[in-house]
Amino acid sequence: MKPWIQRFTMISILCTGLFAQMDWFGYLESEWDQINVNRQPYNFGYLKLRLDLESRPTESVLVAANVNLQQYMGKTRWNLLDFLPATSWQSFYPPGSEYLYTYRDTLYLDNAYLRVNFTHLDLTVGKQPISLGTGYVWNPVDIFNLKDPVDPTYEQTGIQALRADIPLTSRGGLTAILTPGEDWDQATKYLQLKSGLGSFDFTLNWAQYMGLFRYWEIMTYTGTAPTMTQFQSLGGTVVGQIFGIGIWAETWRKQHAEWGNKTYWETVVGFDYTFENGWMILNEFFYNEQGSKPDRTGLYDYFAYFEGQTHSLMQRYDFFYSSYPVGDFVNLGLLSIFNLDDHSAMISPQLDWNLFENGNLSFWYLYPVGDNDTEFGFQDAGWRIRLRTYF
C-alpha cells in the first residue's frame, strides 16, 4: 500500500472515531449586501459554514469547538475612505486617495475550550464565548466584544481566556476572567460578583486592562504619544421586570494611567415590552463619555471605532426596535439607531421568514438620515439578504 494511502486511511479512521464520540451541528449561511457610499456602489456577500463539535468524556467535563469557513463574493477590495465623511480625512489625504482593504476567504477556529465542573468551581480554559452585561446593543461592562448596532444579536468571536465561576448562592456567584498579555500588566483581569433580589439580578464588575488612549485629543503634547494605556475600571449591571416591562441598566467608570488619571463614564439604560398580540417594542439609550463630539470628530476617531477600541463613535445614541408576527412564519420589524450628537440616523425595516424547519430568510432595507458630514447621513440607502439553514 502506498504511503499516502496509508496516511489517508489512518486519518479517516481517527476522524471517524472522533466524530463518533462527538455531537456535531452548525449552520450554513449566505448573505448578499448592496450599499452606496461616497457615490461608490458596493455589492458583496459571503458563504459561511459553521461546524460545532461537543463531547462529554464524563458528566463533569465538556470539550467544545467550532470551525468557521467563510468565502467572500462580489466586491472584495474596499477603499476604507469611502466609508468615512470626506471632512474627516481630507486634511490627511488628497482627493481621490485610497486606503485599501481586501477581504480574503478564511478558515479559522472560532472557539476551542475545555470546561470542568468541580463541586464548588467551574473552570473553563481556551478560546471561549464570553458575554457580559445586560444591554441589547451596547454593553459598557463588556470589554471583550463590540456589537454591530445594526445586527446586535450576531454571534461574537471567542476570547482566549482562563475563566473560573464560583457559585455562592442559588442566584449568584463570583466570576474571574484572565486573558494573556505580553506581561502581567498587559494581561486583562476581570471580576464579576452576581446576586439577585426579588425580580432583579445585579452584578458588580471590576477590570484592569489595556485600552484606547485618545492622544489626538490632547492639544499640547511632547514626546511619543502612546495609543494604549492601562485602565482601572469599576461598574455594575441590573436587569429585571416590573409590571411585565423588562428593564436593564449598566454603568462603567474607567480611569486610565495617562494625563492625571482621567476618568470616563459609559452608561446604558433600556426597556422592552411584549403585548398580548405578540407586538414587541424595545428602546435603549447609550452614553459614552469617551466618544468624540461632532465638531471634533476626525480620522483617528473613525479608525478607533472601526478597530473596536470604543463602543461608539460619538457620545449619545438611542436605539429602537419593534417587531410584529404576521402569521406563524413571518415576522416584521423596524430597527432605528439615532446619533443624538450629530442628529443622524439609520432606519431599517426588516422581514424574517421561517421558510422551513431550521431555515430562515431575512431581508433588511437600510435608509440613512442626516447631513453629508454626519455618521449615518453621508451613506446612501442599501439592503441585505441573509439565508441561514441549521443542521
Coordinates of C-alpha atoms in Angstrom, one line a residue:
M1 CA 0.0 0.0 0.0
K2 CA 1.3 3.4 -0.9
P3 CA 2.4 5.7 2.0
W4 CA -0.2 8.4 1.1
I5 CA -3.0 5.8 1.1
Q6 CA -1.8 4.6 4.5
R7 CA -1.8 8.1 5.9
F8 CA -5.3 8.9 4.4
T9 CA -6.7 5.6 5.8
M10 CA -5.3 6.4 9.3
I11 CA -6.6 10.0 9.3
S12 CA -10.0 8.7 8.1
I13 CA -10.1 6.1 10.9
L14 CA -9.2 8.7 13.5
C15 CA -11.7 11.2 12.3
T16 CA -14.4 8.6 12.2
G17 CA -13.7 7.7 15.8
L18 CA -13.6 11.3 16.8
F19 CA -16.9 12.2 15.2
A20 CA -18.5 9.0 16.6
Q21 CA -17.8 10.3 20.2
M22 CA -18.9 13.8 19.5
D23 CA -22.1 15.7 18.9
W24 CA -21.8 17.9 15.8
F25 CA -24.1 20.6 14.5
G26 CA -24.0 24.0 12.9
Y27 CA -25.4 26.1 10.1
L28 CA -24.9 27.2 6.5
E29 CA -25.3 30.9 5.9
S30 CA -25.4 33.0 2.7
E31 CA -25.6 36.8 2.7
W32 CA -25.7 39.5 -0.1
D33 CA -25.4 43.2 0.6
Q34 CA -25.8 46.3 -1.6
I35 CA -24.8 49.7 -0.4
N36 CA -23.6 53.0 -1.9
V37 CA -21.1 55.2 -0.1
N38 CA -19.2 58.2 -1.3
R39 CA -21.1 57.7 -4.7
Q40 CA -19.4 54.3 -5.0
P41 CA -21.5 51.1 -5.3
Y42 CA -20.5 48.1 -3.1
N43 CA -22.1 44.8 -4.0
F44 CA -20.7 42.0 -1.9
G45 CA -21.6 38.9 0.1
Y46 CA -20.3 35.7 1.6
L47 CA -21.0 32.0 2.1
K48 CA -20.3 30.8 5.6
L49 CA -20.2 27.3 7.1
R50 CA -20.1 26.9 10.9
L51 CA -19.4 23.5 12.3
D52 CA -19.8 23.0 16.1
L53 CA -18.4 20.0 17.9
E54 CA -19.1 18.9 21.5
S55 CA -18.0 16.0 23.6
R56 CA -18.6 15.0 27.2
P57 CA -16.0 12.4 28.2
T58 CA -17.6 12.4 31.7
E59 CA -20.5 14.3 33.3
S60 CA -18.2 16.9 34.7
V61 CA -16.1 17.6 31.5
L62 CA -17.1 19.4 28.3
V63 CA -14.9 19.7 25.3
A64 CA -16.3 22.1 22.7
A65 CA -15.1 23.8 19.5
N66 CA -16.4 25.3 16.3
V67 CA -14.7 25.9 13.0
N68 CA -15.9 28.6 10.5
L69 CA -15.3 28.6 6.8
Q70 CA -16.1 31.8 5.0
Q71 CA -15.9 32.5 1.3
Y72 CA -16.4 36.1 0.0
M73 CA -18.2 37.1 -3.2
G74 CA -18.6 40.3 -5.2
K75 CA -16.6 43.3 -4.4
T76 CA -13.9 42.2 -2.0
R77 CA -11.4 45.1 -2.4
W78 CA -12.6 48.1 -0.5
N79 CA -11.4 51.7 -0.2
L80 CA -12.0 52.3 3.5
L81 CA -12.0 56.1 2.9
D82 CA -15.3 55.6 1.1
F83 CA -16.9 54.7 4.4
L84 CA -15.9 58.0 6.1
P85 CA -17.3 61.5 5.6
A86 CA -14.8 63.4 3.4
T87 CA -14.4 66.1 6.0
S88 CA -12.8 63.6 8.4
W89 CA -9.9 62.6 6.1
Q90 CA -9.3 65.4 3.5
S91 CA -6.7 67.1 5.7
F92 CA -4.7 63.8 5.7
Y93 CA -5.2 62.5 2.1
P94 CA -5.6 64.3 -1.2
P95 CA -9.0 63.9 -3.1
G96 CA -9.2 60.5 -4.9
S97 CA -6.9 58.8 -2.3
E98 CA -7.4 55.1 -1.5
Y99 CA -6.9 53.2 1.8
L100 CA -7.4 49.7 0.6
Y101 CA -8.6 46.6 2.4
T102 CA -9.1 43.2 0.8
Y103 CA -11.5 40.5 2.1
R104 CA -10.0 37.1 1.8
D105 CA -11.5 33.7 2.2
T106 CA -11.0 32.4 5.8
L107 CA -10.9 29.1 7.7
Y108 CA -10.4 29.6 11.4
L109 CA -11.0 28.1 14.8
D110 CA -13.6 30.3 16.4
N111 CA -13.9 28.5 19.7
A112 CA -12.0 25.7 21.3
Y113 CA -12.2 25.2 25.0
L114 CA -12.3 22.7 27.9
R115 CA -14.8 23.1 30.8
V116 CA -14.5 21.2 34.0
N117 CA -17.2 21.3 36.7
F118 CA -16.0 20.7 40.2
T119 CA -18.1 20.7 43.4
H120 CA -17.6 24.4 44.1
L121 CA -15.9 25.6 41.0
D122 CA -16.4 25.6 37.2
L123 CA -13.2 26.1 35.3
T124 CA -13.0 27.0 31.5
V125 CA -9.8 27.3 29.6
G126 CA -9.2 28.1 25.9
K127 CA -10.8 30.2 23.2
Q128 CA -14.4 30.6 24.6
P129 CA -17.5 32.7 24.2
I130 CA -17.7 35.5 26.8
S131 CA -20.8 37.6 27.1
L132 CA -21.1 40.2 29.8
G133 CA -23.7 42.9 30.6
T134 CA -27.4 43.3 30.2
G135 CA -27.7 45.7 27.3
Y136 CA -29.2 44.7 24.0
V137 CA -27.0 46.8 21.7
W138 CA -24.3 48.3 24.0
N139 CA -22.6 46.7 26.9
P140 CA -20.3 49.1 28.8
V141 CA -19.1 46.4 31.2
D142 CA -18.1 44.1 28.3
I143 CA -14.5 45.0 27.4
F144 CA -14.0 41.9 25.2
N145 CA -16.7 42.3 22.5
L146 CA -18.1 45.0 20.3
K147 CA -21.5 44.6 18.8
D148 CA -22.7 45.8 15.4
P149 CA -25.7 48.2 16.3
V150 CA -27.4 47.2 13.0
D151 CA -27.1 43.5 13.9
P152 CA -26.6 43.3 17.7
T153 CA -27.5 39.7 18.2
Y154 CA -25.0 38.2 15.8
E155 CA -22.5 35.8 17.3
Q156 CA -19.2 37.1 18.7
T157 CA -15.7 35.6 18.2
G158 CA -14.3 33.5 21.1
I159 CA -11.8 35.0 23.5
Q160 CA -8.6 33.3 24.7
A161 CA -9.1 33.2 28.4
L162 CA -9.0 31.3 31.7
R163 CA -12.3 31.6 33.4
A164 CA -13.4 30.5 36.9
D165 CA -17.0 30.5 38.1
I166 CA -17.7 30.0 41.8
P167 CA -21.3 29.6 42.8
L168 CA -22.0 31.4 46.1
T169 CA -25.9 31.4 46.3
S170 CA -28.7 29.9 44.2
R171 CA -28.9 33.1 42.2
G172 CA -25.3 34.3 42.0
G173 CA -21.6 33.8 42.4
L174 CA -18.2 35.1 41.5
T175 CA -16.6 35.0 38.0
A176 CA -12.9 35.6 37.4
I177 CA -11.5 36.0 33.9
L178 CA -7.9 36.3 32.9
T179 CA -6.7 36.8 29.3
P180 CA -3.0 36.6 28.3
G181 CA -0.8 39.6 27.6
E182 CA 2.9 40.3 26.9
D183 CA 3.4 40.6 30.7
W184 CA 1.2 40.7 33.8
D185 CA 0.4 44.5 33.5
Q186 CA -0.9 44.0 29.9
A187 CA -3.0 40.9 30.8
T188 CA -6.7 41.5 31.3
K189 CA -8.0 40.8 34.8
Y190 CA -11.8 40.8 35.2
L191 CA -14.0 40.1 38.3
Q192 CA -17.8 39.9 38.4
L193 CA -19.9 39.4 41.5
K194 CA -23.5 38.4 40.8
S195 CA -26.6 38.3 43.1
G196 CA -30.3 38.7 43.0
L197 CA -33.2 40.3 44.9
G198 CA -36.8 39.8 44.0
S199 CA -37.4 40.0 40.3
F200 CA -34.0 41.7 39.7
D201 CA -30.4 40.4 39.2
F202 CA -27.4 42.6 40.0
T203 CA -23.7 42.4 39.2
L204 CA -20.7 44.3 40.5
N205 CA -17.9 44.4 37.9
W206 CA -14.2 45.3 38.1
A207 CA -11.4 45.1 35.5
Q208 CA -7.8 46.1 34.8
Y209 CA -7.0 46.0 31.1
M210 CA -5.2 47.8 28.2
G211 CA -7.5 50.2 26.3
L212 CA -7.6 53.1 23.9
F213 CA -5.7 56.3 24.7
R214 CA -7.1 59.2 22.7
Y215 CA -3.8 61.0 22.3
W216 CA -5.1 63.1 19.4
E217 CA -7.4 65.0 21.7
I218 CA -4.5 66.5 23.6
M219 CA -3.7 69.9 22.3
T220 CA -0.2 70.1 23.7
Y221 CA 2.0 67.0 23.7
T222 CA 5.7 66.4 23.7
G223 CA 7.4 63.1 23.1
T224 CA 6.0 59.9 21.6
A225 CA 2.2 59.5 22.0
P226 CA 1.1 56.1 23.2
T227 CA -2.1 54.6 21.6
M228 CA -2.9 52.3 24.5
T229 CA -2.9 52.7 28.3
Q230 CA -3.9 50.6 31.3
F231 CA -7.4 51.2 32.6
Q232 CA -8.7 50.5 36.1
S233 CA -12.5 50.2 35.9
L234 CA -15.5 49.6 38.1
G235 CA -19.1 49.3 37.3
G236 CA -22.3 47.2 37.6
T237 CA -25.5 46.0 35.9
V238 CA -29.1 45.4 36.9
V239 CA -31.9 43.6 35.0
G240 CA -35.4 42.7 36.0
Q241 CA -39.1 43.2 35.3
I242 CA -41.8 45.5 36.7
F243 CA -45.5 45.0 35.6
G244 CA -44.4 42.9 32.7
I245 CA -41.9 45.6 31.5
G246 CA -38.3 44.4 31.2
I247 CA -35.8 47.0 32.3
W248 CA -32.0 46.9 32.4
A249 CA -29.1 49.3 33.0
E250 CA -25.3 49.2 33.0
T251 CA -22.7 51.7 34.1
W252 CA -18.9 51.7 33.8
R253 CA -16.3 54.1 35.2
K254 CA -12.8 53.7 33.7
Q255 CA -9.7 55.5 34.7
H256 CA -6.5 55.5 32.7
A257 CA -2.9 55.9 33.8
E258 CA -2.0 58.8 31.5
W259 CA -2.6 62.5 31.9
G260 CA -3.7 62.8 35.5
N261 CA -5.7 59.6 35.7
K262 CA -8.6 60.9 33.7
T263 CA -11.9 59.1 34.0
Y264 CA -14.6 58.2 31.5
W265 CA -18.2 57.0 32.1
E266 CA -20.3 54.7 30.0
T267 CA -23.9 54.1 30.8
V268 CA -26.8 52.3 29.1
V269 CA -30.5 52.0 30.1
G270 CA -33.3 50.2 28.3
F271 CA -36.6 48.6 28.4
D272 CA -38.8 46.2 26.4
Y273 CA -42.4 45.1 26.4
T274 CA -44.4 42.5 24.5
F275 CA -48.2 43.0 24.1
E276 CA -50.6 40.1 24.1
N277 CA -50.8 40.1 20.3
G278 CA -47.1 39.5 20.0
W279 CA -46.1 43.1 19.2
M280 CA -42.8 43.8 20.9
I281 CA -41.1 47.2 21.4
L282 CA -37.6 47.8 22.8
N283 CA -35.7 51.0 23.4
E284 CA -32.1 51.6 24.7
F285 CA -30.2 54.8 25.4
F286 CA -26.4 54.8 25.5
Y287 CA -23.9 57.4 26.8
N288 CA -20.2 57.1 26.1
E289 CA -18.1 59.9 27.6
Q290 CA -15.0 58.7 25.7
G291 CA -16.8 59.2 22.3
S292 CA -16.0 62.2 20.2
K293 CA -18.1 65.3 19.6
P294 CA -19.4 66.3 16.2
D295 CA -17.2 69.4 15.8
R296 CA -14.1 67.3 16.8
T297 CA -14.7 64.0 15.0
G298 CA -11.7 63.2 12.8
L299 CA -10.0 60.3 11.0
Y300 CA -8.5 58.7 14.1
D301 CA -11.9 58.7 15.8
Y302 CA -13.3 56.6 13.0
F303 CA -10.3 54.3 12.9
A304 CA -10.6 53.7 16.7
Y305 CA -14.3 52.8 16.3
F306 CA -13.8 50.5 13.3
E307 CA -10.9 48.7 15.2
G308 CA -13.2 48.1 18.1
Q309 CA -11.3 50.3 20.6
T310 CA -14.5 52.1 21.7
H311 CA -18.2 51.1 21.9
S312 CA -19.4 54.1 19.8
L313 CA -18.0 56.8 17.6
M314 CA -19.7 59.7 19.4
Q315 CA -21.3 60.1 22.9
R316 CA -25.1 59.8 22.8
Y317 CA -27.2 57.3 21.0
D318 CA -30.7 55.9 21.1
F319 CA -31.8 52.5 19.7
F320 CA -35.3 51.5 18.9
Y321 CA -36.6 48.1 17.7
S322 CA -40.1 46.9 17.2
S323 CA -41.4 43.6 15.8
Y324 CA -44.8 42.0 15.0
P325 CA -45.6 38.4 14.0
V326 CA -47.6 38.1 10.8
G327 CA -48.9 34.6 10.9
D328 CA -46.8 31.7 12.2
F329 CA -43.8 32.1 9.9
V330 CA -43.3 35.8 9.1
N331 CA -42.0 38.5 11.5
L332 CA -41.9 42.2 10.5
G333 CA -39.6 44.5 12.3
L334 CA -38.3 48.1 12.4
L335 CA -34.9 49.0 13.7
S336 CA -33.5 52.5 14.1
I337 CA -30.3 54.0 15.5
F338 CA -30.2 57.7 16.3
N339 CA -26.9 59.6 16.8
L340 CA -28.1 62.3 19.2
D341 CA -24.9 64.3 18.8
D342 CA -24.8 64.9 15.0
H343 CA -28.6 64.3 14.5
S344 CA -28.2 61.5 12.0
A345 CA -29.9 58.1 12.0
M346 CA -30.1 54.7 10.3
I347 CA -33.6 53.3 9.8
S348 CA -34.1 49.7 8.8
P349 CA -37.4 47.9 8.0
Q350 CA -36.9 44.2 8.3
L351 CA -38.6 40.9 7.4
D352 CA -37.8 37.5 8.9
W353 CA -39.4 34.5 7.2
N354 CA -39.2 30.9 8.6
L355 CA -39.1 29.2 5.2
F356 CA -38.9 25.7 6.5
E357 CA -37.9 23.8 9.7
N358 CA -34.4 25.1 10.7
G359 CA -34.3 27.5 7.8
N360 CA -34.7 31.3 7.9
L361 CA -34.6 34.1 5.3
S362 CA -34.0 37.7 6.4
F363 CA -34.4 40.9 4.4
W364 CA -33.3 44.3 5.6
Y365 CA -33.6 47.7 4.0
L366 CA -31.2 50.4 5.3
Y367 CA -32.2 54.0 5.0
P368 CA -29.8 56.7 6.3
V369 CA -30.9 60.2 7.6
G370 CA -28.7 63.2 8.2
D371 CA -26.3 65.7 6.6
N372 CA -23.5 64.6 4.4
D373 CA -20.8 65.1 7.1
T374 CA -22.6 63.0 9.8
E375 CA -22.0 59.4 10.9
F376 CA -25.0 58.0 9.0
G377 CA -26.0 60.8 6.7
F378 CA -23.1 60.5 4.3
Q379 CA -24.3 57.0 3.3
D380 CA -26.9 56.1 0.7
A381 CA -29.7 53.5 1.0
G382 CA -28.9 49.8 0.8
W383 CA -30.2 46.4 1.5
R384 CA -29.2 43.0 2.9
I385 CA -30.5 39.4 2.3
R386 CA -29.4 36.6 4.5
L387 CA -30.4 32.9 4.3
R388 CA -29.4 30.5 7.2
T389 CA -30.0 26.8 7.4
Y390 CA -29.3 24.9 10.6
F391 CA -28.3 21.2 10.8

